[in-house]
Short mmCIF file of C-alpha atoms and ligand atoms in Angstrom, two decimals:
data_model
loop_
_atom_site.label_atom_id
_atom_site.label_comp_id
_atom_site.label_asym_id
_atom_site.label_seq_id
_atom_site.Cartn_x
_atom_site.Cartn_y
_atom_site.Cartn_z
CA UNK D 1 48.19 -15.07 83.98
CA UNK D 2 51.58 -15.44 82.50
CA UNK D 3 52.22 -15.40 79.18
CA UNK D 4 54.88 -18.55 79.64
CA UNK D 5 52.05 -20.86 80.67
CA UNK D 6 51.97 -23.86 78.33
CA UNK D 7 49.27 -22.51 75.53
CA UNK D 8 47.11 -25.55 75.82
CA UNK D 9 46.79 -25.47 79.48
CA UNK D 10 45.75 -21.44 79.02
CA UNK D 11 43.13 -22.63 76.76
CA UNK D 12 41.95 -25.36 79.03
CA UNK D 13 41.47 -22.30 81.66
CA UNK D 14 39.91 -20.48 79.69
CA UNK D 15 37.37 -23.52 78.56
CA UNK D 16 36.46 -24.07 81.99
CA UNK D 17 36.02 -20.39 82.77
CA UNK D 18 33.76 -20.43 79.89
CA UNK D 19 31.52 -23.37 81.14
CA UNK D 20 31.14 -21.40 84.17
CA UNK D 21 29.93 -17.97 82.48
CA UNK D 22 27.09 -20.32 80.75
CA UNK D 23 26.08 -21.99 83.89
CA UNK D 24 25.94 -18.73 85.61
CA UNK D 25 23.94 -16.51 83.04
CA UNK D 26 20.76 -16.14 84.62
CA UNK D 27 17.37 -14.53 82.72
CA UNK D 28 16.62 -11.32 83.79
CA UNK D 29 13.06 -9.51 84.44
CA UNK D 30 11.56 -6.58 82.41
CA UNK D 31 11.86 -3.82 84.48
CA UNK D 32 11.67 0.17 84.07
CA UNK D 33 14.72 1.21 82.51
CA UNK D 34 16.76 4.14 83.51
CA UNK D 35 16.49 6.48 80.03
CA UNK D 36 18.09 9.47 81.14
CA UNK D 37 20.53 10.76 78.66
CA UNK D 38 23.22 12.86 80.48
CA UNK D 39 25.87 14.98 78.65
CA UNK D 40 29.06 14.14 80.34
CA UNK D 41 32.02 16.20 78.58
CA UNK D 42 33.17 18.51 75.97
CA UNK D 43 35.32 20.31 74.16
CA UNK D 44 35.61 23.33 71.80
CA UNK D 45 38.64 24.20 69.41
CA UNK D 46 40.14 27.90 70.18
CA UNK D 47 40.47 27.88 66.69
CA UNK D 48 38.62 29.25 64.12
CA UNK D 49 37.94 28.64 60.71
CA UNK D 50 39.93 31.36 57.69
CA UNK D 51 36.16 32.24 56.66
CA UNK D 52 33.16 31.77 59.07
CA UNK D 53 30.45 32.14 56.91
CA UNK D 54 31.96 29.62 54.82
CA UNK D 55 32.42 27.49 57.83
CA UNK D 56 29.00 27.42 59.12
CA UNK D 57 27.34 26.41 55.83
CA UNK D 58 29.96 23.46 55.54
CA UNK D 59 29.44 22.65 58.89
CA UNK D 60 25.78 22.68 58.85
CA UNK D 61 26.31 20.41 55.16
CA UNK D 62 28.13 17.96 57.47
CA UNK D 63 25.69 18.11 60.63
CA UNK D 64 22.53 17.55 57.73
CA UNK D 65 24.28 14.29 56.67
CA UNK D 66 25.30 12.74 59.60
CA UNK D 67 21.81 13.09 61.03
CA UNK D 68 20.48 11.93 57.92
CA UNK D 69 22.65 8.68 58.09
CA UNK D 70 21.60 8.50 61.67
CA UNK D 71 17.96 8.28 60.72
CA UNK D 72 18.57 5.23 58.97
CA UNK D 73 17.47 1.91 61.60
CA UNK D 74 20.43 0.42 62.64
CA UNK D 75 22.95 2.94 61.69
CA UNK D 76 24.78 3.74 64.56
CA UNK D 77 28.31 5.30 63.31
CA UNK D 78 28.78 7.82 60.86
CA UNK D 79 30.90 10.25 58.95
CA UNK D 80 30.86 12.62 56.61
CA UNK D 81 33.00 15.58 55.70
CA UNK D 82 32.64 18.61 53.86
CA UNK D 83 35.58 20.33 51.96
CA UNK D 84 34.28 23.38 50.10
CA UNK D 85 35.64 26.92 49.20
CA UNK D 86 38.73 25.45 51.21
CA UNK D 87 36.92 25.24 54.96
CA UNK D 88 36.88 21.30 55.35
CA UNK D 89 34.44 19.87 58.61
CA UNK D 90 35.05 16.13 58.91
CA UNK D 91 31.68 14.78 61.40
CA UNK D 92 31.54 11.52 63.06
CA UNK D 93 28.60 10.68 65.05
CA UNK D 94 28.19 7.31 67.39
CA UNK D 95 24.93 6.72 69.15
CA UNK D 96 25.09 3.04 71.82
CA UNK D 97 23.66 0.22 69.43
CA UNK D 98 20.87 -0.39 71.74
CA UNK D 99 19.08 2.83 71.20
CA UNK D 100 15.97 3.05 69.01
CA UNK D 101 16.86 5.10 65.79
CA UNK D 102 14.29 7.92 67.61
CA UNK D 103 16.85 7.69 70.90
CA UNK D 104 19.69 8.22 68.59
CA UNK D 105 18.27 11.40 66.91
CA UNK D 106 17.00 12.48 69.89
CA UNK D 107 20.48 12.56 71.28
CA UNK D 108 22.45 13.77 68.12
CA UNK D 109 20.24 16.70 68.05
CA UNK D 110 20.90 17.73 71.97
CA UNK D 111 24.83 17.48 70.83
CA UNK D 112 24.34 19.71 67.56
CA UNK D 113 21.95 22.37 69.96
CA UNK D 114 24.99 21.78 73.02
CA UNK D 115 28.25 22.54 70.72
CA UNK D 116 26.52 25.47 69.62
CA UNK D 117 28.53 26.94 72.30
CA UNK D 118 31.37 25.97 69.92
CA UNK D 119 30.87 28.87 67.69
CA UNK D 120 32.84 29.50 64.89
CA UNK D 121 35.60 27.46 66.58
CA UNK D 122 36.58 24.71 64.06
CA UNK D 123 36.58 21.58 66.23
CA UNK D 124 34.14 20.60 69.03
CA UNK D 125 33.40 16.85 70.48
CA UNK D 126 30.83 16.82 72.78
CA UNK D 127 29.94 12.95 75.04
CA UNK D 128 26.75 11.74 76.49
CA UNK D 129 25.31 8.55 77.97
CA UNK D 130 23.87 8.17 74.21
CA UNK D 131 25.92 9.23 72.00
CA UNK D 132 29.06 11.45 70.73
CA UNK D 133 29.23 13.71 68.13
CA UNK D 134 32.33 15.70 67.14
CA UNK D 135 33.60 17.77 64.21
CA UNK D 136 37.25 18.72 62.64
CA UNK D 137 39.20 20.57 60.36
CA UNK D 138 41.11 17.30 59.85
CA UNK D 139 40.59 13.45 59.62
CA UNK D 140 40.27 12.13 62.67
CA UNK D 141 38.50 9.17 62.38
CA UNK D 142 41.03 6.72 63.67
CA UNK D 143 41.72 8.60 66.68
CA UNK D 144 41.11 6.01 69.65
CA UNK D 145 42.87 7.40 72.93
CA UNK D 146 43.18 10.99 74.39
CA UNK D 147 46.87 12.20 74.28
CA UNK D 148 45.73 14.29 77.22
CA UNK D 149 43.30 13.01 79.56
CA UNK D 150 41.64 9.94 80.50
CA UNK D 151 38.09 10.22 81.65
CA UNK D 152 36.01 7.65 84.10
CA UNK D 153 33.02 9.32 86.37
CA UNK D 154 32.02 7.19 89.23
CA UNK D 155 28.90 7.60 90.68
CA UNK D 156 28.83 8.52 94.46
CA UNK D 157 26.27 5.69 95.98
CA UNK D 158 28.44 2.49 97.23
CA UNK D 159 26.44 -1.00 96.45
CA UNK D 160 24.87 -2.71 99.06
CA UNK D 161 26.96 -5.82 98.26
CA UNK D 162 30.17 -3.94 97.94
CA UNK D 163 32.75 -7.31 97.69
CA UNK D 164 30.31 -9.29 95.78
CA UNK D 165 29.43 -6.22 92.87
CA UNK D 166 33.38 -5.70 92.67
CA UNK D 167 34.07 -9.02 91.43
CA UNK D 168 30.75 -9.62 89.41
CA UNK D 169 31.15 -6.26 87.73
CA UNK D 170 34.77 -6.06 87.39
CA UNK D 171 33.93 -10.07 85.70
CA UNK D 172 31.34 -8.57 83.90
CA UNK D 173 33.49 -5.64 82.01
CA UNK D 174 36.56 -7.57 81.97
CA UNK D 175 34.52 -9.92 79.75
CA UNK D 176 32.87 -7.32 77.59
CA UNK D 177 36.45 -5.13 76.92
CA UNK D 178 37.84 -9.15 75.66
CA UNK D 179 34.34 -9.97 73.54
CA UNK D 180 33.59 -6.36 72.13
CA UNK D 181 37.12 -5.94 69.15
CA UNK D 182 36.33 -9.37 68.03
CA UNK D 183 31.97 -8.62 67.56
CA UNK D 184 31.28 -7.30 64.60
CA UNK D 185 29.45 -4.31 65.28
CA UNK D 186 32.06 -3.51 67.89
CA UNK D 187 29.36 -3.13 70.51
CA UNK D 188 27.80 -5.54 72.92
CA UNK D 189 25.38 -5.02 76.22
CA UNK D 190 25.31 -7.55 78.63
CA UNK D 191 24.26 -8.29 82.61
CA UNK D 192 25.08 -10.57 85.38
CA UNK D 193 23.87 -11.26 88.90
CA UNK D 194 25.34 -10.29 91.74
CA UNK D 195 26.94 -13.55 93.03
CA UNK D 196 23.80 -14.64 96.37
CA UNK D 197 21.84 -11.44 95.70
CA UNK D 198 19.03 -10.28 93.60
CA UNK D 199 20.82 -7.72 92.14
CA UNK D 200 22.25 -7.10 88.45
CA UNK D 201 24.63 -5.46 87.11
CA UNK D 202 24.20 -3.73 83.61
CA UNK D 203 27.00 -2.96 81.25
CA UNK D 204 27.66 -1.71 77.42
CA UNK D 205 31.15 -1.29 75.68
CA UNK D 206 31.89 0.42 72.18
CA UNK D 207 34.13 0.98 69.62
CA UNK D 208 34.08 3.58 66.99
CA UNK D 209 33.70 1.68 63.94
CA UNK D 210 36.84 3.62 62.11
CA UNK D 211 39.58 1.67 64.47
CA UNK D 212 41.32 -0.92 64.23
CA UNK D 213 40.61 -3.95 66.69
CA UNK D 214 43.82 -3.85 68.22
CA UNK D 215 43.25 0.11 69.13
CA UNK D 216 39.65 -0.92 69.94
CA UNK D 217 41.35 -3.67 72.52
CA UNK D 218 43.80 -1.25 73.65
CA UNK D 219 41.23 1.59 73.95
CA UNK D 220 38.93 -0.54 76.27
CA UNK D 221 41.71 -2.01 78.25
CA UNK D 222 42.36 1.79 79.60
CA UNK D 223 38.64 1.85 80.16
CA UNK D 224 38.43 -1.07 81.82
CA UNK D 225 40.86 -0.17 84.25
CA UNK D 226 39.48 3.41 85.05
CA UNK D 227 35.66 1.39 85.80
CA UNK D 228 37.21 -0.97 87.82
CA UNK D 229 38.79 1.70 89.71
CA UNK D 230 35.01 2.47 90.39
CA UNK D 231 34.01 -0.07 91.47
CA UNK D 232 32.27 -1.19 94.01
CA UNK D 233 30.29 2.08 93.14
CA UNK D 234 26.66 1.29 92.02
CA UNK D 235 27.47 2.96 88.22
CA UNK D 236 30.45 4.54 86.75
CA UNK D 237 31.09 5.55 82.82
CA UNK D 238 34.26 5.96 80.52
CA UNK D 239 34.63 7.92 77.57
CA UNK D 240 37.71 8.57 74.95
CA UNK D 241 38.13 9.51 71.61
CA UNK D 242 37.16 5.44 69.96
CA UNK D 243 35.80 3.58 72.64
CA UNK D 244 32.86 4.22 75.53
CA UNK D 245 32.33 1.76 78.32
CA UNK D 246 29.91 2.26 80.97
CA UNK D 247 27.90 0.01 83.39
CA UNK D 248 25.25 0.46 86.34
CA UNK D 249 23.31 -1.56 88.80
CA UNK D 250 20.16 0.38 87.26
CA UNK D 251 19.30 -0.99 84.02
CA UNK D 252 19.97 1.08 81.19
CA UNK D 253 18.56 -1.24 78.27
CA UNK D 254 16.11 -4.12 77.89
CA UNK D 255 16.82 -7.49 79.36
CA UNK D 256 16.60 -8.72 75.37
CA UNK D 257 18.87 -5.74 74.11
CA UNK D 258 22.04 -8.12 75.45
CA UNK D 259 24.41 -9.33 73.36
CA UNK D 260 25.61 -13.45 74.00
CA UNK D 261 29.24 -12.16 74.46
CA UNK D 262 30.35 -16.02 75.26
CA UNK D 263 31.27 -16.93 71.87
CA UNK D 264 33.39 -14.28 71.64
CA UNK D 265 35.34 -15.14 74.45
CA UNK D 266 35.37 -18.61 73.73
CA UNK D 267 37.17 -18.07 70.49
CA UNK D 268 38.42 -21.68 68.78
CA UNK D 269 37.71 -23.97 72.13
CA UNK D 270 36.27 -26.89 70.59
CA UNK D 271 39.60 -27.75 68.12
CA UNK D 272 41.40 -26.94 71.73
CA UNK D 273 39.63 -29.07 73.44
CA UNK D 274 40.15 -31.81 70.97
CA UNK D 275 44.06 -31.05 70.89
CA UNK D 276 44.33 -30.89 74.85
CA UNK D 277 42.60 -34.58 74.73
CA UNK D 278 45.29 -35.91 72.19
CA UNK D 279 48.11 -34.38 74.03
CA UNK D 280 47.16 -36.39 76.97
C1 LIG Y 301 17.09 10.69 86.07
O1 LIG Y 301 17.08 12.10 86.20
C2 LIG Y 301 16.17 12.58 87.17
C3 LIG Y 301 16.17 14.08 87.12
O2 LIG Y 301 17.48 14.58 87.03
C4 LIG Y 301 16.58 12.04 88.55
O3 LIG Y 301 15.67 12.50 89.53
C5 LIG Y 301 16.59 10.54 88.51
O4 LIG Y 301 17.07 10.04 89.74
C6 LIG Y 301 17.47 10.04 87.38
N1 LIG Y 301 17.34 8.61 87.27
C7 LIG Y 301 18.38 7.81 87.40
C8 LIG Y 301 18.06 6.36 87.29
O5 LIG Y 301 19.52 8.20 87.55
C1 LIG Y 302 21.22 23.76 58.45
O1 LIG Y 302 20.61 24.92 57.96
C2 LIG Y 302 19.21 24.79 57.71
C3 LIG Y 302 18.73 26.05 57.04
O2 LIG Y 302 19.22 27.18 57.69
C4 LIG Y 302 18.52 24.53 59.04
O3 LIG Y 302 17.14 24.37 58.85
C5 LIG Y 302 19.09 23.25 59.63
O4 LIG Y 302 18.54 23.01 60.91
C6 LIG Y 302 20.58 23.33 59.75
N1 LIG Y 302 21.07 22.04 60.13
C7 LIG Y 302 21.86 21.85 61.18
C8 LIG Y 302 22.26 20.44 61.45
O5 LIG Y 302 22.27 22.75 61.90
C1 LIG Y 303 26.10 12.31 94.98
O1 LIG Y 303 24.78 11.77 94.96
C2 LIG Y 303 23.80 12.61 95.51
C3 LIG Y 303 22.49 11.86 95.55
O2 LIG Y 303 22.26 11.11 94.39
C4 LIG Y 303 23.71 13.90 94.70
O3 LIG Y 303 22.75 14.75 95.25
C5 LIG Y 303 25.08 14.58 94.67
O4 LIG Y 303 25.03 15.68 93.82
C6 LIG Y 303 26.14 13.62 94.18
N1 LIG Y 303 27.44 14.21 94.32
C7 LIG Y 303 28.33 14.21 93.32
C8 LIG Y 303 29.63 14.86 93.61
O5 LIG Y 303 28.12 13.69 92.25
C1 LIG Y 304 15.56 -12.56 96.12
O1 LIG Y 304 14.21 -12.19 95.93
C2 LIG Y 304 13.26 -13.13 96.41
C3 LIG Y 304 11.86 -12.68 96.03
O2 LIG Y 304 11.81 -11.32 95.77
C4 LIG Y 304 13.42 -13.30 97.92
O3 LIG Y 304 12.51 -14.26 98.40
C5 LIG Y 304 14.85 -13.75 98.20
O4 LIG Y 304 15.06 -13.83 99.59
C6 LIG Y 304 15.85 -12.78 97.60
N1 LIG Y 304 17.19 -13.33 97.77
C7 LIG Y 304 18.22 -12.59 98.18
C8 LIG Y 304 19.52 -13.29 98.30
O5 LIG Y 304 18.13 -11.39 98.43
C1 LIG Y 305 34.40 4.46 58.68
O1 LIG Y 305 33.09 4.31 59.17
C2 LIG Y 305 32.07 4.51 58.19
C3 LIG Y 305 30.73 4.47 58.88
O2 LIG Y 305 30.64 3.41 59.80
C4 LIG Y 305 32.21 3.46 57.11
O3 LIG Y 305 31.23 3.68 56.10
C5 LIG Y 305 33.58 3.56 56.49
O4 LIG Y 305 33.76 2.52 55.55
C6 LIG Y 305 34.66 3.45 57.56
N1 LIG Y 305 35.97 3.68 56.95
C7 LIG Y 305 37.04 2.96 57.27
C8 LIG Y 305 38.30 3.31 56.56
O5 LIG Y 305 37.00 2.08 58.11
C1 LIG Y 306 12.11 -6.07 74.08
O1 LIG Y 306 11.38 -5.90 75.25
C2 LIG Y 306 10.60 -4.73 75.27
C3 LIG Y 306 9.96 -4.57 76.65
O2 LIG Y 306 9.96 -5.76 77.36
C4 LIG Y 306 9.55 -4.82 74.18
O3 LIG Y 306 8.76 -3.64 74.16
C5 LIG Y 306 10.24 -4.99 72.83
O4 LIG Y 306 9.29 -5.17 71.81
C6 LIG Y 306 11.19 -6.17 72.87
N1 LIG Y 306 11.95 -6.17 71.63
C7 LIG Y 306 12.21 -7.29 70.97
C8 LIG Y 306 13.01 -7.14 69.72
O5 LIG Y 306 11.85 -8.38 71.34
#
């Protein structure tokens, strides 16, 4: 859309578009859930830290009280840093906000057992479906995008409905990467039908709760892209540093674990509406 369309006309559009998404929203079944928790990348600093011994029992300080923040219901991003004898280990752990506090443990302890790997190097981040954990020297809790690398993986099976799933899914996370900065708890999970089939697609985005909700836009805008670059794929995820998007035509949460995202995108229509009628 260009940006030199007359604003009121913009936010008629996106009334209208709105109206639609509410028509459309259809209730969906309880059905098995897919709960498989697959690790999907990480990373270990070369570097090490002046004094290990010192390092481990700092690190293992930070580890104990993220976990322990974790273990609190509905606590689903958390920091913590340790800065003794000169060794300093910032943490940051983010478990999806539709896990169970038990799912979210469950998954922070596989990443403290996986970056054991890490050794005495003094920064690791590892990703999963569930969660990320990751440990500095440094503060890097507003970090949002990768200077390096930008990482989508597709899954290999094609949908059965390949034009249909493209637009409802692209629809789908185009709507969640616009509604998700402005919730918030910077997460929401939401589904659609596949336009004349029986078939959903399932979706979650997230921001770290450290960034800003411009970096939190701009973060899910690259993710966006990568997923829709998926598409028409039958699942496909996105990680980076402050934001995770993912989506499947498996379902991957309860039907009542979805967010309404509409209000979000809806933002101020009813005083637009009323302005639109008075300019005509
Ligand atoms: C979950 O993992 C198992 C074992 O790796 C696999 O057989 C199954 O297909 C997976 N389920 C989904 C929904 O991907
Ligand atoms: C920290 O150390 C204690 C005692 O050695 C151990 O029981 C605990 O599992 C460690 N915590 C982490 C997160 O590694
Ligand atoms: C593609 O999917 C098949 C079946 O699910 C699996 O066996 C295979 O490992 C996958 N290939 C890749 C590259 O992911
Ligand atoms: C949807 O499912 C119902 C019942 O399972 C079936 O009767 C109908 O034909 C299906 N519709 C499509 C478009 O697949
Ligand atoms: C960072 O996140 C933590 C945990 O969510 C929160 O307690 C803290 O206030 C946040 N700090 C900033 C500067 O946003
Ligand atoms: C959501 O649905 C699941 C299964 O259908 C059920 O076990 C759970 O209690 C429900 N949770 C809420 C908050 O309604």
């Amino acid at each position: 859309m260009k940006l030199n369309t007359k604003w009121w006309s913009w936010w008629w559009m996106v009334s209208v578009v709105a109206v639609l998404f509410i028509s459309m929203s259809q209730p969906v079944t309880s059905q098995k859930i897919d709960r498989n928790n697959t690790m999907i990348r990480w990373y270990c600093s070369y570097y090490r830290g002046m004094n290990g011994q010192v390092f481990l029992e700092n690190l293992n300080t930070t580890l104990s009280s993220l976990r322990k923040q974790l273990s609190r219901v509905n606590n689903y991003h958390v920091v913590s840093k340790t800065v003794i004898n000169g060794e300093s280990v910032y943490g940051q752990a983010l478990c999806r906000a539709h896990l169970s506090t038990a799912e979210c443990l469950s998954c922070f302890d596989s990443a403290v057992s996986y970056l054991k790997v890490c050794g005495m190097g003094n920064g690791a981040h590892v990703f999963y479906d569930d969660c990320d954990l990751r440990y500095e020297n440094k503060n890097f809790y507003n970090d949002a995008i990768m200077k390096t690398s930008t990482i989508a993986i597709c899954g290999n099976t094609t949908s059965s409905h390949p034009k249909e799933q493209k637009k409802t899914a692209s629809g789908l996370l185009s709507d969640l990467r616009t509604a998700v900065p402005r919730i918030p708890s910077y997460f929401a999970a939401s589904t659609r039908q596949i336009t004349g089939t029986n078939e959903t697609v399932y979706a979650i985005a997230q921001c770290g709760r450290n960034i800003s909700q411009s970096m939190c836009a701009d973060c899910l805008k690259i993710r966006f892209g990568l997923l829709d670059n998926c598409l028409p794929s039958t699942s496909g995820k996105a990680i980076d540093d402050g934001c995770f998007m993912r989506y499947s035509e498996i379902p991957f949460f309860q039907a009542n674990q979805t967010t309404d995202i509409t209000s979000f995108l809806t933002h101020g229509t009813t005083v637009i509406l009323l302005q639109v009628l008075f300019l005509l």
